Amino acid sequence: MKKAVVCGAGGFIASHLVKRLKKEGYWVRGVDRKLPEYAPTAADDFMVVDLCEEANCIAALDIDGAAPDEVYQLAADMGGMGFIHSAECEIMRNSALVNIHMIDAAAKAGVPRYFFSSSVCIYRDMEPGEDEMTEDEAYPALPDNEYGWEKLYAERMAMAYGRRFGTTIRIARFQNCYGPEGTWDGGREKAPAAICRKVAMCEDGGTIEVWGDGKAIRSYTYVDDMVDGIYRLMHSEMEGPANIGCPEYVSVDELVMATAEAAGKTIHIKHIDGPVGVQSRNFSNERIYSVGWKSEWPLKRGIAETYKWIEAQVQARDAGKTQEPATAG
Ligand code: NAD
């Protein structure tokens, strides 16, 4: 039985990844500074530790005296645009420490395969309608925010360790990811979850506030698609970073309209000042297509699933119900 350590398994994408690895027959250890908030973990073993500490990274990779076959590094100080712009120091410090210690511990423990979750935030801003950008066009580098610079550094560090220690390194640059069991309130939520929450809390015919002019172009990737991309990339021969993203590009206003449709409501938009990030995104997915991946979740279908889950969370909160604490299991 293959053994995997999944870092960040108390978070959104990695908790879904743990479920996928269990389906594929793995023994899985989850590691995070917290348990998943919305559902019990599917991991066989779960360590609640701070991965900024080197000793915790070393301990996380010790499974009865042996190293795991695979490490998936998805732990990061992470949030939507509001968080990314207000927590620059935390992002630059904490995520870098996790990445430094984890790749160092994994390479020295002799872990054969290591996955790192990077982001399309490593790319420069684009004009709407500009030609697709490929992975190589990340350079000369000009990320729009510190989160992107930290990811770029961590990518390079992982590749340097791969060259020195012979560890197989796989790197995905994720587009915006959304789906059930992701953060939906509290300040770290990303745009699709925030919009689902606002629409769920808005009466039919009402108005929601949206940061910016609503014209910024993005693609949103459903979490099942993302996890499938991670799994395929990890087991491929693909050297170097690969973008993973749904090829459906929409404006923020179109995202609101898709959410309103899923809710069966008429929603009006009031644009207000707020952190928006880059103007436009348009990336080539040719590399990830070459490992057999394709997006199975158009925005309409993914948003319908996500909206249903977030609406239920909002209703449970409003009814004063508290969530059952998630337990390792
Ligand atoms: P998330 O915030 O839900 O999960 C990250 C997890 O890392 C959290 O559970 C957090 O507690 C954990 N963590 C942070 N610092 C830690 C520490 N010091 N020690 C132990 N655990 C720690 O985020 P997510 O959306 O699931 O993102 C997963 C990965 O994918 C991150 O690396 C993120 O940067 C990357 N990514 C996500 C998106 C997206 O749209 N969600 C887009 C691009 C890249």
Tab-separated table of C-alpha atoms in Angstrom, residues 50-269:
chain	number	residue	atom	x	y	z
A	50	ASP	CA	2.647	24.023	12.986
A	51	LEU	CA	4.693	23.269	9.865
A	52	CYS	CA	6.638	26.550	10.224
A	53	GLU	CA	8.710	24.504	12.718
A	54	GLU	CA	11.417	22.358	11.126
A	55	ALA	CA	11.102	19.599	13.767
A	56	ASN	CA	7.379	19.215	12.959
A	57	CYS	CA	8.124	18.818	9.246
A	58	ILE	CA	10.682	16.104	10.025
A	59	ALA	CA	8.248	14.334	12.395
A	60	ALA	CA	5.396	14.539	9.867
A	61	LEU	CA	7.456	12.541	7.365
A	62	ASP	CA	8.370	9.804	9.825
A	63	ILE	CA	5.934	6.919	9.426
A	64	ASP	CA	7.135	4.189	11.779
A	65	GLY	CA	10.730	5.063	10.944
A	66	ALA	CA	10.241	5.240	7.164
A	67	ALA	CA	9.553	8.060	4.707
A	68	PRO	CA	6.255	8.196	2.785
A	69	ASP	CA	6.168	7.389	-0.934
A	70	GLU	CA	4.618	10.751	-1.748
A	71	VAL	CA	4.299	14.184	-0.137
A	72	TYR	CA	1.655	16.686	-1.228
A	73	GLN	CA	2.513	20.182	0.061
A	74	LEU	CA	-0.648	22.309	0.087
A	75	ALA	CA	-0.213	24.070	3.450
A	76	ALA	CA	-0.087	27.857	3.061
A	77	ASP	CA	-1.229	31.007	4.776
A	78	MET	CA	-3.981	31.551	2.299
A	79	GLY	CA	-7.098	33.535	1.525
A	80	GLY	CA	-8.929	35.606	-1.056
A	81	MET	CA	-7.837	39.024	-2.364
A	82	GLY	CA	-8.773	40.779	0.897
A	83	PHE	CA	-6.474	38.482	2.900
A	84	ILE	CA	-3.668	38.491	0.315
A	85	HIS	CA	-3.457	42.279	0.436
A	86	SER	CA	-3.776	42.661	4.215
A	87	ALA	CA	-1.505	39.814	5.385
A	88	GLU	CA	1.606	40.240	3.237
A	89	CYS	CA	4.061	39.615	6.073
A	90	GLU	CA	2.273	36.469	7.323
A	91	ILE	CA	2.217	35.096	3.781
A	92	MET	CA	5.877	35.912	3.081
A	93	ARG	CA	7.025	34.532	6.435
A	94	ASN	CA	4.763	31.584	7.268
A	95	SER	CA	4.280	30.030	3.846
A	96	ALA	CA	7.993	30.409	3.054
A	97	LEU	CA	8.965	28.707	6.342
A	98	VAL	CA	6.601	25.797	5.669
A	99	ASN	CA	7.952	25.409	2.144
A	100	ILE	CA	11.609	25.686	3.154
A	101	HIS	CA	11.363	23.149	5.964
A	102	MET	CA	9.091	20.702	4.166
A	103	ILE	CA	11.110	20.322	0.951
A	104	ASP	CA	14.320	20.144	2.987
A	105	ALA	CA	12.877	17.453	5.285
A	106	ALA	CA	11.380	15.493	2.380
A	107	ALA	CA	14.552	15.524	0.264
A	108	LYS	CA	16.742	14.524	3.216
A	109	ALA	CA	14.306	11.777	4.291
A	110	GLY	CA	14.524	10.331	0.760
A	111	VAL	CA	10.873	10.933	-0.195
A	112	PRO	CA	10.705	9.817	-3.854
A	113	ARG	CA	7.899	12.138	-5.071
A	114	TYR	CA	6.979	15.645	-3.920
A	115	PHE	CA	4.052	17.789	-5.084
A	116	PHE	CA	3.960	21.553	-4.566
A	117	SER	CA	0.811	23.677	-4.956
A	118	SER	CA	1.723	26.918	-6.692
A	119	SER	CA	-0.663	29.483	-8.128
A	120	VAL	CA	-1.365	31.485	-11.270
A	121	CYS	CA	-0.725	34.501	-8.993
A	122	ILE	CA	2.925	34.045	-10.019
A	123	TYR	CA	2.075	35.562	-13.443
A	124	ARG	CA	2.003	39.248	-14.332
A	125	ASP	CA	-1.233	41.113	-15.008
A	126	MET	CA	-2.766	40.657	-18.467
A	127	GLU	CA	-4.935	42.728	-20.784
A	128	PRO	CA	-8.409	41.309	-21.506
A	129	GLY	CA	-8.210	39.371	-24.773
A	130	GLU	CA	-4.419	38.915	-24.621
A	131	ASP	CA	-3.063	35.612	-26.024
A	132	GLU	CA	-2.852	32.672	-23.634
A	133	MET	CA	0.241	32.694	-21.445
A	134	THR	CA	2.296	29.511	-21.168
A	135	GLU	CA	4.173	28.312	-18.070
A	136	ASP	CA	7.513	29.580	-19.437
A	137	GLU	CA	6.108	33.104	-19.733
A	138	ALA	CA	6.188	33.433	-15.942
A	139	TYR	CA	9.610	35.002	-16.636
A	140	PRO	CA	10.651	37.794	-16.561
A	141	ALA	CA	8.617	37.647	-13.357
A	142	LEU	CA	6.231	40.369	-12.228
A	143	PRO	CA	3.605	38.893	-9.876
A	144	ASP	CA	0.897	41.329	-8.795
A	145	ASN	CA	1.232	40.481	-5.078
A	146	GLU	CA	3.580	39.045	-2.428
A	147	TYR	CA	1.661	35.765	-2.358
A	148	GLY	CA	2.758	35.237	-5.979
A	149	TRP	CA	6.409	36.070	-5.216
A	150	GLU	CA	6.465	33.585	-2.333
A	151	LYS	CA	5.008	30.873	-4.580
A	152	LEU	CA	7.605	31.569	-7.266
A	153	TYR	CA	10.401	31.295	-4.716
A	154	ALA	CA	8.962	28.040	-3.344
A	155	GLU	CA	8.663	26.583	-6.867
A	156	ARG	CA	12.326	27.350	-7.521
A	157	MET	CA	13.384	25.968	-4.171
A	158	ALA	CA	11.519	22.686	-4.769
A	159	MET	CA	13.161	22.340	-8.197
A	160	ALA	CA	16.616	23.069	-6.767
A	161	TYR	CA	16.132	20.305	-4.168
A	162	GLY	CA	14.946	17.993	-6.922
A	163	ARG	CA	18.173	18.606	-8.868
A	164	ARG	CA	20.405	18.149	-5.805
A	165	PHE	CA	18.688	15.177	-4.108
A	166	GLY	CA	17.026	13.418	-7.060
A	167	THR	CA	13.527	13.908	-5.602
A	168	THR	CA	10.856	13.853	-8.316
A	169	ILE	CA	9.190	17.276	-8.112
A	170	ARG	CA	5.747	18.015	-9.518
A	171	ILE	CA	4.380	21.566	-9.468
A	172	ALA	CA	0.880	22.756	-10.339
A	173	ARG	CA	-0.085	26.400	-10.735
A	174	PHE	CA	-3.728	26.448	-9.649
A	175	GLN	CA	-6.325	28.817	-11.026
A	176	ASN	CA	-9.020	29.961	-8.552
A	177	CYS	CA	-10.497	26.853	-6.998
A	178	TYR	CA	-14.015	26.585	-5.551
A	179	GLY	CA	-16.470	23.990	-4.302
A	180	PRO	CA	-18.205	22.668	-1.189
A	181	GLU	CA	-16.309	22.566	2.125
A	182	GLY	CA	-14.198	25.625	1.296
A	183	THR	CA	-13.910	28.694	3.524
A	184	TRP	CA	-17.076	30.757	2.949
A	185	ASP	CA	-16.853	33.507	5.577
A	186	GLY	CA	-14.482	35.067	8.121
A	187	GLY	CA	-12.229	37.044	5.725
A	188	ARG	CA	-10.206	34.280	4.030
A	189	GLU	CA	-12.952	33.216	1.608
A	190	LYS	CA	-12.335	33.594	-2.110
A	191	ALA	CA	-14.624	35.306	-4.629
A	192	PRO	CA	-16.919	32.370	-5.606
A	193	ALA	CA	-17.597	31.470	-1.951
A	194	ALA	CA	-18.077	35.118	-0.940
A	195	ILE	CA	-20.521	35.665	-3.805
A	196	CYS	CA	-22.455	32.461	-2.977
A	197	ARG	CA	-22.731	33.637	0.644
A	198	LYS	CA	-23.877	37.138	-0.344
A	199	VAL	CA	-26.466	35.744	-2.762
A	200	ALA	CA	-27.692	33.227	-0.155
A	201	MET	CA	-28.134	36.082	2.345
A	202	CYS	CA	-29.850	38.385	-0.177
A	203	GLU	CA	-33.593	38.460	-0.820
A	204	ASP	CA	-34.930	37.812	-4.320
A	205	GLY	CA	-34.687	41.138	-6.207
A	206	GLY	CA	-32.104	42.516	-3.745
A	207	THR	CA	-28.618	43.973	-4.258
A	208	ILE	CA	-25.181	42.646	-3.294
A	209	GLU	CA	-21.923	44.582	-3.073
A	210	VAL	CA	-19.016	43.419	-5.266
A	211	TRP	CA	-15.441	44.720	-5.091
A	212	GLY	CA	-14.216	46.520	-8.222
A	213	ASP	CA	-16.037	47.213	-11.481
A	214	GLY	CA	-17.056	43.574	-12.029
A	215	LYS	CA	-15.097	43.372	-15.295
A	216	ALA	CA	-12.009	41.486	-14.056
A	217	ILE	CA	-11.649	38.227	-15.995
A	218	ARG	CA	-11.036	34.947	-14.191
A	219	SER	CA	-11.507	31.221	-14.577
A	220	TYR	CA	-12.823	29.146	-11.688
A	221	THR	CA	-11.902	25.501	-11.284
A	222	TYR	CA	-14.162	23.100	-9.398
A	223	VAL	CA	-12.361	21.247	-6.634
A	224	ASP	CA	-12.953	17.736	-8.075
A	225	ASP	CA	-11.274	18.868	-11.321
A	226	MET	CA	-8.370	20.356	-9.349
A	227	VAL	CA	-7.827	17.180	-7.324
A	228	ASP	CA	-7.914	15.091	-10.505
A	229	GLY	CA	-5.278	17.390	-12.030
A	230	ILE	CA	-3.050	17.069	-8.946
A	231	TYR	CA	-3.312	13.282	-8.993
A	232	ARG	CA	-2.609	12.949	-12.722
A	233	LEU	CA	0.279	15.428	-12.623
A	234	MET	CA	1.878	13.746	-9.611
A	235	HIS	CA	1.924	10.404	-11.433
A	236	SER	CA	3.050	11.775	-14.791
A	237	GLU	CA	6.504	12.314	-16.251
A	238	MET	CA	5.874	16.079	-16.501
A	239	GLU	CA	8.906	18.113	-15.470
A	240	GLY	CA	8.407	21.755	-14.525
A	241	PRO	CA	5.256	23.636	-13.498
A	242	ALA	CA	1.865	23.025	-15.124
A	243	ASN	CA	-1.169	25.328	-15.007
A	244	ILE	CA	-4.415	23.680	-13.910
A	245	GLY	CA	-7.561	25.600	-14.706
A	246	CYS	CA	-10.994	25.391	-16.255
A	247	PRO	CA	-10.790	27.004	-19.742
A	248	GLU	CA	-14.044	28.950	-19.184
A	249	TYR	CA	-13.176	32.625	-18.630
A	250	VAL	CA	-15.833	34.895	-17.121
A	251	SER	CA	-16.083	38.367	-15.614
A	252	VAL	CA	-16.842	38.775	-11.915
A	253	ASP	CA	-20.304	40.080	-12.867
A	254	GLU	CA	-20.907	36.915	-14.914
A	255	LEU	CA	-19.917	34.865	-11.862
A	256	VAL	CA	-22.558	36.735	-9.851
A	257	MET	CA	-25.166	36.068	-12.538
A	258	ALA	CA	-24.317	32.336	-12.619
A	259	THR	CA	-24.704	32.257	-8.826
A	260	ALA	CA	-28.022	34.130	-8.949
A	261	GLU	CA	-29.259	31.611	-11.504
A	262	ALA	CA	-28.209	28.711	-9.268
A	263	ALA	CA	-30.128	30.379	-6.422
A	264	GLY	CA	-33.181	31.061	-8.584
A	265	LYS	CA	-33.027	34.747	-7.581
A	266	THR	CA	-32.864	38.086	-9.365
A	267	ILE	CA	-29.783	39.852	-7.972
A	268	HIS	CA	-28.590	43.403	-8.620
A	269	ILE	CA	-24.927	44.390	-8.223
